Amino acid sequence: MRVLAVILMGLQLGLASAAGAGPLEEATAAERRDDCQTAVKLYQELATQGVARAFSRLGYFSSIGYCAKRDWREAANWYSKAADAGDQEAVASLSHIGRNWRFMNRGQPLPSEVYAEIEKAAKRGSAVAQYSLGVMNYPIGDAGFDATRPTPGVTGNLAEAITWFQRAADQGDSDSLVTLATAYAEGIGVAQDYVEAHKLLNVAAPRVKYADIRNDIIKRRDELATRMTTAQIAEAQKLAREWKPIR
């Protein structure tokens, strides 16, 4: 009897907990059990109340085609709302959509409103958004990019790209540091400067999470060094040691 009483008490507590669960918890639970219709409905209701989490999840659903056809424009719209509500993961997701638009939507130009939303995040100081704007203006180092032809998702504005890559690099964004290093090594949009390129690669390498990418950066730096004098290498190393991110 005592065991039965304990079991009944547990059931009662569980029911009370479920009854007290809020709409966000209910939406999350529906998503976990793959009840997409209920999850979408609940998140949409929460979105009308301005809940950032709901904006973000609806953006994700649109990006993967959860319970509906995949729609990158709709995903960007939801991620933009989440970004405005302060969700930094949504800023990253929105930025990824912007810079990968030409691969995901071949033949379709990047919607101006998507660019505008990423630019808004970049102006707020998001390095990932700044890097994406750089790529969206001119993907330096992308062998498949032809500046003489219109490219969906890319404006072909090299000067604008350099500006955004520089702003993100100043914050220590490794992708932007490497991209700028390519620009200086090859003289793309800036005066060719091996010392600056070598410095940027030196700064980028330890900031990279994955060993294979870090090793590739080091390899590129060492290859660049073969075109430099001993004095230039020493100067680049000195500048790298003195470098500090701008916040």
C-alpha positions as protocol buffer text, in pm:
chain_id: "A"
residue {
  index: 1
  type: MET
  ca { x: 0 y: 0 z: 0 }
}
residue {
  index: 2
  type: ARG
  ca { x: 283 y: 234 z: 85 }
}
residue {
  index: 3
  type: VAL
  ca { x: 444 y: 173 z: -255 }
}
residue {
  index: 4
  type: LEU
  ca { x: 112 y: 240 z: -427 }
}
residue {
  index: 5
  type: ALA
  ca { x: 72 y: 566 z: -236 }
}
residue {
  index: 6
  type: VAL
  ca { x: 416 y: 681 z: -345 }
}
residue {
  index: 7
  type: ILE
  ca { x: 337 y: 597 z: -709 }
}
residue {
  index: 8
  type: LEU
  ca { x: 6 y: 784 z: -692 }
}
residue {
  index: 9
  type: MET
  ca { x: 177 y: 1084 z: -536 }
}
residue {
  index: 10
  type: GLY
  ca { x: 434 y: 1086 z: -816 }
}
residue {
  index: 11
  type: LEU
  ca { x: 160 y: 1077 z: -1079 }
}
residue {
  index: 12
  type: GLN
  ca { x: -22 y: 1362 z: -909 }
}
residue {
  index: 13
  type: LEU
  ca { x: 294 y: 1570 z: -898 }
}
residue {
  index: 14
  type: GLY
  ca { x: 360 y: 1496 z: -1264 }
}
residue {
  index: 15
  type: LEU
  ca { x: 9 y: 1601 z: -1360 }
}
residue {
  index: 16
  type: ALA
  ca { x: 38 y: 1917 z: -1153 }
}
residue {
  index: 17
  type: SER
  ca { x: 368 y: 1997 z: -1321 }
}
residue {
  index: 18
  type: ALA
  ca { x: 220 y: 1945 z: -1667 }
}
residue {
  index: 19
  type: ALA
  ca { x: -80 y: 2156 z: -1580 }
}
residue {
  index: 20
  type: GLY
  ca { x: 148 y: 2435 z: -1462 }
}
residue {
  index: 21
  type: ALA
  ca { x: 371 y: 2426 z: -1769 }
}
residue {
  index: 22
  type: GLY
  ca { x: 371 y: 2747 z: -1969 }
}
residue {
  index: 23
  type: PRO
  ca { x: 318 y: 2780 z: -2346 }
}
residue {
  index: 24
  type: LEU
  ca { x: 693 y: 2788 z: -2414 }
}
residue {
  index: 25
  type: GLU
  ca { x: 749 y: 2463 z: -2226 }
}
residue {
  index: 26
  type: GLU
  ca { x: 452 y: 2307 z: -2406 }
}
residue {
  index: 27
  type: ALA
  ca { x: 592 y: 2415 z: -2743 }
}
residue {
  index: 28
  type: THR
  ca { x: 933 y: 2273 z: -2656 }
}
residue {
  index: 29
  type: ALA
  ca { x: 775 y: 1945 z: -2543 }
}
residue {
  index: 30
  type: ALA
  ca { x: 576 y: 1921 z: -2867 }
}
residue {
  index: 31
  type: GLU
  ca { x: 892 y: 1979 z: -3067 }
}
residue {
  index: 32
  type: ARG
  ca { x: 1077 y: 1707 z: -2875 }
}
residue {
  index: 33
  type: ARG
  ca { x: 806 y: 1451 z: -2948 }
}
residue {
  index: 34
  type: ASP
  ca { x: 808 y: 1566 z: -3313 }
}
residue {
  index: 35
  type: ASP
  ca { x: 454 y: 1697 z: -3304 }
}
residue {
  index: 36
  type: CYS
  ca { x: 535 y: 1966 z: -3557 }
}
residue {
  index: 37
  type: GLN
  ca { x: 184 y: 2103 z: -3602 }
}
residue {
  index: 38
  type: THR
  ca { x: 139 y: 2166 z: -3230 }
}
residue {
  index: 39
  type: ALA
  ca { x: 492 y: 2306 z: -3193 }
}
residue {
  index: 40
  type: VAL
  ca { x: 450 y: 2549 z: -3484 }
}
residue {
  index: 41
  type: LYS
  ca { x: 107 y: 2660 z: -3363 }
}
residue {
  index: 42
  type: LEU
  ca { x: 232 y: 2727 z: -3009 }
}
residue {
  index: 43
  type: TYR
  ca { x: 547 y: 2906 z: -3125 }
}
residue {
  index: 44
  type: GLN
  ca { x: 341 y: 3123 z: -3362 }
}
residue {
  index: 45
  type: GLU
  ca { x: 115 y: 3220 z: -3072 }
}
residue {
  index: 46
  type: LEU
  ca { x: 421 y: 3303 z: -2862 }
}
residue {
  index: 47
  type: ALA
  ca { x: 566 y: 3504 z: -3149 }
}
residue {
  index: 48
  type: THR
  ca { x: 263 y: 3734 z: -3141 }
}
residue {
  index: 49
  type: GLN
  ca { x: 363 y: 3806 z: -2779 }
}
residue {
  index: 50
  type: GLY
  ca { x: 719 y: 3896 z: -2882 }
}
residue {
  index: 51
  type: VAL
  ca { x: 893 y: 3589 z: -2734 }
}
residue {
  index: 52
  type: ALA
  ca { x: 1246 y: 3575 z: -2882 }
}
residue {
  index: 53
  type: ARG
  ca { x: 1274 y: 3198 z: -2848 }
}
residue {
  index: 54
  type: ALA
  ca { x: 962 y: 3158 z: -3059 }
}
residue {
  index: 55
  type: PHE
  ca { x: 1105 y: 3379 z: -3336 }
}
residue {
  index: 56
  type: SER
  ca { x: 1424 y: 3176 z: -3337 }
}
residue {
  index: 57
  type: ARG
  ca { x: 1253 y: 2836 z: -3349 }
}
residue {
  index: 58
  type: LEU
  ca { x: 1020 y: 2946 z: -3628 }
}
residue {
  index: 59
  type: GLY
  ca { x: 1324 y: 3066 z: -3819 }
}
residue {
  index: 60
  type: TYR
  ca { x: 1487 y: 2728 z: -3773 }
}
residue {
  index: 61
  type: PHE
  ca { x: 1169 y: 2547 z: -3881 }
}
residue {
  index: 62
  type: SER
  ca { x: 1151 y: 2753 z: -4201 }
}
residue {
  index: 63
  type: SER
  ca { x: 1519 y: 2685 z: -4274 }
}
residue {
  index: 64
  type: ILE
  ca { x: 1478 y: 2305 z: -4254 }
}
residue {
  index: 65
  type: GLY
  ca { x: 1123 y: 2277 z: -4389 }
}
residue {
  index: 66
  type: TYR
  ca { x: 974 y: 2155 z: -4061 }
}
residue {
  index: 67
  type: CYS
  ca { x: 601 y: 2097 z: -4109 }
}
residue {
  index: 68
  type: ALA
  ca { x: 612 y: 2317 z: -4421 }
}
residue {
  index: 69
  type: LYS
  ca { x: 814 y: 2381 z: -4736 }
}
residue {
  index: 70
  type: ARG
  ca { x: 1164 y: 2514 z: -4674 }
}
residue {
  index: 71
  type: ASP
  ca { x: 1165 y: 2891 z: -4714 }
}
residue {
  index: 72
  type: TRP
  ca { x: 1494 y: 3078 z: -4664 }
}
residue {
  index: 73
  type: ARG
  ca { x: 1331 y: 3420 z: -4696 }
}
residue {
  index: 74
  type: GLU
  ca { x: 1081 y: 3333 z: -4423 }
}
residue {
  index: 75
  type: ALA
  ca { x: 1363 y: 3191 z: -4209 }
}
residue {
  index: 76
  type: ALA
  ca { x: 1556 y: 3516 z: -4244 }
}
residue {
  index: 77
  type: ASN
  ca { x: 1246 y: 3712 z: -4145 }
}
residue {
  index: 78
  type: TRP
  ca { x: 1201 y: 3513 z: -3822 }
}
residue {
  index: 79
  type: TYR
  ca { x: 1572 y: 3522 z: -3739 }
}
residue {
  index: 80
  type: SER
  ca { x: 1567 y: 3899 z: -3790 }
}
residue {
  index: 81
  type: LYS
  ca { x: 1291 y: 3933 z: -3532 }
}
residue {
  index: 82
  type: ALA
  ca { x: 1485 y: 3714 z: -3288 }
}
residue {
  index: 83
  type: ALA
  ca { x: 1801 y: 3916 z: -3350 }
}
residue {
  index: 84
  type: ASP
  ca { x: 1612 y: 4238 z: -3276 }
}
residue {
  index: 85
  type: ALA
  ca { x: 1505 y: 4078 z: -2948 }
}
residue {
  index: 86
  type: GLY
  ca { x: 1869 y: 4020 z: -2857 }
}
residue {
  index: 87
  type: ASP
  ca { x: 1918 y: 3655 z: -2957 }
}
residue {
  index: 88
  type: GLN
  ca { x: 2284 y: 3633 z: -3067 }
}
residue {
  index: 89
  type: GLU
  ca { x: 2246 y: 3278 z: -3202 }
}
residue {
  index: 90
  type: ALA
  ca { x: 1975 y: 3413 z: -3431 }
}
residue {
  index: 91
  type: VAL
  ca { x: 2217 y: 3683 z: -3549 }
}
residue {
  index: 92
  type: ALA
  ca { x: 2461 y: 3408 z: -3647 }
}
residue {
  index: 93
  type: SER
  ca { x: 2190 y: 3205 z: -3823 }
}
residue {
  index: 94
  type: LEU
  ca { x: 2068 y: 3511 z: -4013 }
}
residue {
  index: 95
  type: SER
  ca { x: 2426 y: 3594 z: -4112 }
}
residue {
  index: 96
  type: HIS
  ca { x: 2484 y: 3242 z: -4240 }
}
residue {
  index: 97
  type: ILE
  ca { x: 2174 y: 3266 z: -4458 }
}
residue {
  index: 98
  type: GLY
  ca { x: 2302 y: 3593 z: -4605 }
}
residue {
  index: 99
  type: ARG
  ca { x: 2648 y: 3473 z: -4698 }
}
residue {
  index: 100
  type: ASN
  ca { x: 2527 y: 3133 z: -4824 }
}
residue {
  index: 101
  type: TRP
  ca { x: 2229 y: 3267 z: -5020 }
}
residue {
  index: 102
  type: ARG
  ca { x: 2397 y: 3218 z: -5358 }
}
residue {
  index: 103
  type: PHE
  ca { x: 2446 y: 2848 z: -5284 }
}
residue {
  index: 104
  type: MET
  ca { x: 2101 y: 2786 z: -5135 }
}
residue {
  index: 105
  type: ASN
  ca { x: 1904 y: 2992 z: -5387 }
}
residue {
  index: 106
  type: ARG
  ca { x: 2083 y: 2964 z: -5720 }
}
residue {
  index: 107
  type: GLY
  ca { x: 1953 y: 3217 z: -5970 }
}
residue {
  index: 108
  type: GLN
  ca { x: 1768 y: 3424 z: -5711 }
}
residue {
  index: 109
  type: PRO
  ca { x: 1910 y: 3760 z: -5599 }
}
residue {
  index: 110
  type: LEU
  ca { x: 1952 y: 3826 z: -5229 }
}
residue {
  index: 111
  type: PRO
  ca { x: 1644 y: 4013 z: -5100 }
}
residue {
  index: 112
  type: SER
  ca { x: 1733 y: 4367 z: -4999 }
}
residue {
  index: 113
  type: GLU
  ca { x: 1552 y: 4325 z: -4667 }
}
residue {
  index: 114
  type: VAL
  ca { x: 1780 y: 4031 z: -4574 }
}
residue {
  index: 115
  type: TYR
  ca { x: 2090 y: 4239 z: -4645 }
}
residue {
  index: 116
  type: ALA
  ca { x: 1943 y: 4528 z: -4446 }
}
residue {
  index: 117
  type: GLU
  ca { x: 1878 y: 4309 z: -4141 }
}
residue {
  index: 118
  type: ILE
  ca { x: 2232 y: 4167 z: -4144 }
}
residue {
  index: 119
  type: GLU
  ca { x: 2371 y: 4517 z: -4189 }
}
residue {
  index: 120
  type: LYS
  ca { x: 2170 y: 4627 z: -3885 }
}
residue {
  index: 121
  type: ALA
  ca { x: 2331 y: 4351 z: -3674 }
}
residue {
  index: 122
  type: ALA
  ca { x: 2674 y: 4437 z: -3813 }
}
residue {
  index: 123
  type: LYS
  ca { x: 2635 y: 4802 z: -3717 }
}
residue {
  index: 124
  type: ARG
  ca { x: 2546 y: 4688 z: -3366 }
}
residue {
  index: 125
  type: GLY
  ca { x: 2890 y: 4528 z: -3351 }
}
residue {
  index: 126
  type: SER
  ca { x: 2830 y: 4162 z: -3437 }
}
residue {
  index: 127
  type: ALA
  ca { x: 3154 y: 4026 z: -3585 }
}
residue {
  index: 128
  type: VAL
  ca { x: 2977 y: 3731 z: -3748 }
}
residue {
  index: 129
  type: ALA
  ca { x: 2737 y: 3971 z: -3921 }
}
residue {
  index: 130
  type: GLN
  ca { x: 3026 y: 4194 z: -4027 }
}
residue {
  index: 131
  type: TYR
  ca { x: 3210 y: 3898 z: -4179 }
}
residue {
  index: 132
  type: SER
  ca { x: 2895 y: 3791 z: -4362 }
}
residue {
  index: 133
  type: LEU
  ca { x: 2848 y: 4141 z: -4505 }
}
residue {
  index: 134
  type: GLY
  ca { x: 3204 y: 4121 z: -4631 }
}
residue {
  index: 135
  type: VAL
  ca { x: 3132 y: 3793 z: -4808 }
}
residue {
  index: 136
  type: MET
  ca { x: 2802 y: 3926 z: -4941 }
}
residue {
  index: 137
  type: ASN
  ca { x: 2980 y: 4224 z: -5093 }
}
residue {
  index: 138
  type: TYR
  ca { x: 3285 y: 4046 z: -5232 }
}
residue {
  index: 139
  type: PRO
  ca { x: 3393 y: 3691 z: -5132 }
}
residue {
  index: 140
  type: ILE
  ca { x: 3771 y: 3739 z: -5138 }
}
residue {
  index: 141
  type: GLY
  ca { x: 3948 y: 3408 z: -5187 }
}
residue {
  index: 142
  type: ASP
  ca { x: 3646 y: 3236 z: -5344 }
}
residue {
  index: 143
  type: ALA
  ca { x: 3782 y: 3092 z: -5667 }
}
residue {
  index: 144
  type: GLY
  ca { x: 3429 y: 3039 z: -5798 }
}
residue {
  index: 145
  type: PHE
  ca { x: 3336 y: 3406 z: -5775 }
}
residue {
  index: 146
  type: ASP
  ca { x: 3347 y: 3605 z: -6097 }
}
residue {
  index: 147
  type: ALA
  ca { x: 3329 y: 3980 z: -6027 }
}
residue {
  index: 148
  type: THR
  ca { x: 3233 y: 4049 z: -6391 }
}
residue {
  index: 149
  type: ARG
  ca { x: 2905 y: 3861 z: -6362 }
}
residue {
  index: 150
  type: PRO
  ca { x: 2603 y: 3926 z: -6139 }
}
residue {
  index: 151
  type: THR
  ca { x: 2602 y: 3673 z: -5855 }
}
residue {
  index: 152
  type: PRO
  ca { x: 2295 y: 3605 z: -5637 }
}
residue {
  index: 153
  type: GLY
  ca { x: 2372 y: 3718 z: -5284 }
}
residue {
  index: 154
  type: VAL
  ca { x: 2687 y: 3914 z: -5379 }
}
residue {
  index: 155
  type: THR
  ca { x: 2698 y: 4282 z: -5471 }
}
residue {
  index: 156
  type: GLY
  ca { x: 3053 y: 4291 z: -5611 }
}
residue {
  index: 157
  type: ASN
  ca { x: 3143 y: 4590 z: -5394 }
}
residue {
  index: 158
  type: LEU
  ca { x: 3508 y: 4522 z: -5303 }
}
residue {
  index: 159
  type: ALA
  ca { x: 3563 y: 4843 z: -5104 }
}
residue {
  index: 160
  type: GLU
  ca { x: 3256 y: 4774 z: -4890 }
}
residue {
  index: 161
  type: ALA
  ca { x: 3373 y: 4418 z: -4834 }
}
residue {
  index: 162
  type: ILE
  ca { x: 3715 y: 4530 z: -4712 }
}
residue {
  index: 163
  type: THR
  ca { x: 3549 y: 4771 z: -4467 }
}
residue {
  index: 164
  type: TRP
  ca { x: 3340 y: 4496 z: -4308 }
}
residue {
  index: 165
  type: PHE
  ca { x: 3618 y: 4238 z: -4305 }
}
residue {
  index: 166
  type: GLN
  ca { x: 3838 y: 4492 z: -4130 }
}
residue {
  index: 167
  type: ARG
  ca { x: 3577 y: 4571 z: -3866 }
}
residue {
  index: 168
  type: ALA
  ca { x: 3528 y: 4202 z: -3787 }
}
residue {
  index: 169
  type: ALA
  ca { x: 3903 y: 4134 z: -3793 }
}
residue {
  index: 170
  type: ASP
  ca { x: 3959 y: 4418 z: -3547 }
}
residue {
  index: 171
  type: GLN
  ca { x: 3741 y: 4220 z: -3304 }
}
residue {
  index: 172
  type: GLY
  ca { x: 3947 y: 3906 z: -3358 }
}
residue {
  index: 173
  type: ASP
  ca { x: 3715 y: 3719 z: -3593 }
}
residue {
  index: 174
  type: SER
  ca { x: 3939 y: 3446 z: -3737 }
}
residue {
  index: 175
  type: ASP
  ca { x: 3753 y: 3415 z: -4070 }
}
residue {
  index: 176
  type: SER
  ca { x: 3792 y: 3786 z: -4133 }
}
residue {
  index: 177
  type: LEU
  ca { x: 4157 y: 3785 z: -4027 }
}
residue {
  index: 178
  type: VAL
  ca { x: 4235 y: 3510 z: -4278 }
}
residue {
  index: 179
  type: THR
  ca { x: 4030 y: 3678 z: -4553 }
}
residue {
  index: 180
  type: LEU
  ca { x: 4209 y: 4010 z: -4499 }
}
residue {
  index: 181
  type: ALA
  ca { x: 4542 y: 3824 z: -4502 }
}
residue {
  index: 182
  type: THR
  ca { x: 4451 y: 3692 z: -4848 }
}
residue {
  index: 183
  type: ALA
  ca { x: 4363 y: 4044 z: -4961 }
}
residue {
  index: 184
  type: TYR
  ca { x: 4699 y: 4184 z: -4844 }
}
residue {
  index: 185
  type: ALA
  ca { x: 4900 y: 3891 z: -4976 }
}
residue {
  index: 186
  type: GLU
  ca { x: 4748 y: 3925 z: -5324 }
}
residue {
  index: 187
  type: GLY
  ca { x: 4674 y: 4297 z: -5330 }
}
residue {
  index: 188
  type: ILE
  ca { x: 4297 y: 4253 z: -5360 }
}
residue {
  index: 189
  type: GLY
  ca { x: 4124 y: 4579 z: -5271 }
}
residue {
  index: 190
  type: VAL
  ca { x: 4429 y: 4694 z: -5071 }
}
residue {
  index: 191
  type: ALA
  ca { x: 4795 y: 4762 z: -5145 }
}
residue {
  index: 192
  type: GLN
  ca { x: 4992 y: 4437 z: -5141 }
}
residue {
  index: 193
  type: ASP
  ca { x: 5162 y: 4401 z: -4804 }
}
residue {
  index: 194
  type: TYR
  ca { x: 5328 y: 4072 z: -4707 }
}
residue {
  index: 195
  type: VAL
  ca { x: 5409 y: 4195 z: -4356 }
}
residue {
  index: 196
  type: GLU
  ca { x: 5044 y: 4277 z: -4284 }
}
residue {
  index: 197
  type: ALA
  ca { x: 4928 y: 3946 z: -4434 }
}
residue {
  index: 198
  type: HIS
  ca { x: 5179 y: 3745 z: -4229 }
}
residue {
  index: 199
  type: LYS
  ca { x: 5076 y: 3936 z: -3914 }
}
residue {
  index: 200
  type: LEU
  ca { x: 4707 y: 3864 z: -3970 }
}
residue {
  index: 201
  type: LEU
  ca { x: 4770 y: 3493 z: -4020 }
}
residue {
  index: 202
  type: ASN
  ca { x: 4979 y: 3486 z: -3703 }
}
residue {
  index: 203
  type: VAL
  ca { x: 4695 y: 3651 z: -3512 }
}
residue {
  index: 204
  type: ALA
  ca { x: 4430 y: 3421 z: -3663 }
}
residue {
  index: 205
  type: ALA
  ca { x: 4596 y: 3081 z: -3605 }
}
residue {
  index: 206
  type: PRO
  ca { x: 4561 y: 3057 z: -3224 }
}
residue {
  index: 207
  type: ARG
  ca { x: 4206 y: 3192 z: -3240 }
}
residue {
  index: 208
  type: VAL
  ca { x: 4082 y: 2897 z: -3449 }
}
residue {
  index: 209
  type: LYS
  ca { x: 3902 y: 2616 z: -3268 }
}
residue {
  index: 210
  type: TYR
  ca { x: 3981 y: 2323 z: -3499 }
}
residue {
  index: 211
  type: ALA
  ca { x: 4333 y: 2188 z: -3540 }
}
residue {
  index: 212
  type: ASP
  ca { x: 4305 y: 2112 z: -3913 }
}
residue {
  index: 213
  type: ILE
  ca { x: 4198 y: 2469 z: -3993 }
}
residue {
  index: 214
  type: ARG
  ca { x: 4467 y: 2608 z: -3764 }
}
residue {
  index: 215
  type: ASN
  ca { x: 4729 y: 2394 z: -3936 }
}
residue {
  index: 216
  type: ASP
  ca { x: 4612 y: 2519 z: -4276 }
}
residue {
  index: 217
  type: ILE
  ca { x: 4650 y: 2881 z: -4162 }
}
residue {
  index: 218
  type: ILE
  ca { x: 5001 y: 2807 z: -4035 }
}
residue {
  index: 219
  type: LYS
  ca { x: 5084 y: 2641 z: -4366 }
}
residue {
  index: 220
  type: ARG
  ca { x: 4965 y: 2947 z: -4558 }
}
residue {
  index: 221
  type: ARG
  ca { x: 5166 y: 3174 z: -4328 }
}
residue {
  index: 222
  type: ASP
  ca { x: 5481 y: 2967 z: -4381 }
}
residue {
  index: 223
  type: GLU
  ca { x: 5432 y: 2965 z: -4758 }
}
residue {
  index: 224
  type: LEU
  ca { x: 5395 y: 3343 z: -4751 }
}
residue {
  index: 225
  type: ALA
  ca { x: 5717 y: 3367 z: -4550 }
}
residue {
  index: 226
  type: THR
  ca { x: 5910 y: 3221 z: -4845 }
}
residue {
  index: 227
  type: ARG
  ca { x: 5837 y: 3546 z: -5032 }
}
residue {
  index: 228
  type: MET
  ca { x: 5954 y: 3766 z: -4745 }
}
residue {
  index: 229
  type: THR
  ca { x: 6289 y: 3880 z: -4610 }
}
residue {
  index: 230
  type: THR
  ca { x: 6405 y: 3788 z: -4261 }
}
residue {
  index: 231
  type: ALA
  ca { x: 6349 y: 4148 z: -4153 }
}
residue {
  index: 232
  type: GLN
  ca { x: 5991 y: 4145 z: -4285 }
}
residue {
  index: 233
  type: ILE
  ca { x: 5910 y: 3822 z: -4102 }
}
residue {
  index: 234
  type: ALA
  ca { x: 6051 y: 3963 z: -3777 }
}
residue {
  index: 235
  type: GLU
  ca { x: 5843 y: 4279 z: -3820 }
}
residue {
  index: 236
  type: ALA
  ca { x: 5527 y: 4077 z: -3887 }
}
residue {
  index: 237
  type: GLN
  ca { x: 5586 y: 3864 z: -3578 }
}
residue {
  index: 238
  type: LYS
  ca { x: 5643 y: 4176 z: -3367 }
}
residue {
  index: 239
  type: LEU
  ca { x: 5319 y: 4331 z: -3492 }
}
residue {
  index: 240
  type: ALA
  ca { x: 5130 y: 4008 z: -3420 }
}
residue {
  index: 241
  type: ARG
  ca { x: 5256 y: 4004 z: -3062 }
}
residue {
  index: 242
  type: GLU
  ca { x: 5147 y: 4364 z: -3013 }
}
residue {
  index: 243
  type: TRP
  ca { x: 4806 y: 4316 z: -3171 }
}
residue {
  index: 244
  type: LYS
  ca { x: 4500 y: 4355 z: -2947 }
}
residue {
  index: 245
  type: PRO
  ca { x: 4133 y: 4322 z: -3039 }
}
residue {
  index: 246
  type: ILE
  ca { x: 3913 y: 4630 z: -3051 }
}
residue {
  index: 247
  type: ARG
  ca { x: 3588 y: 4588 z: -2859 }
}
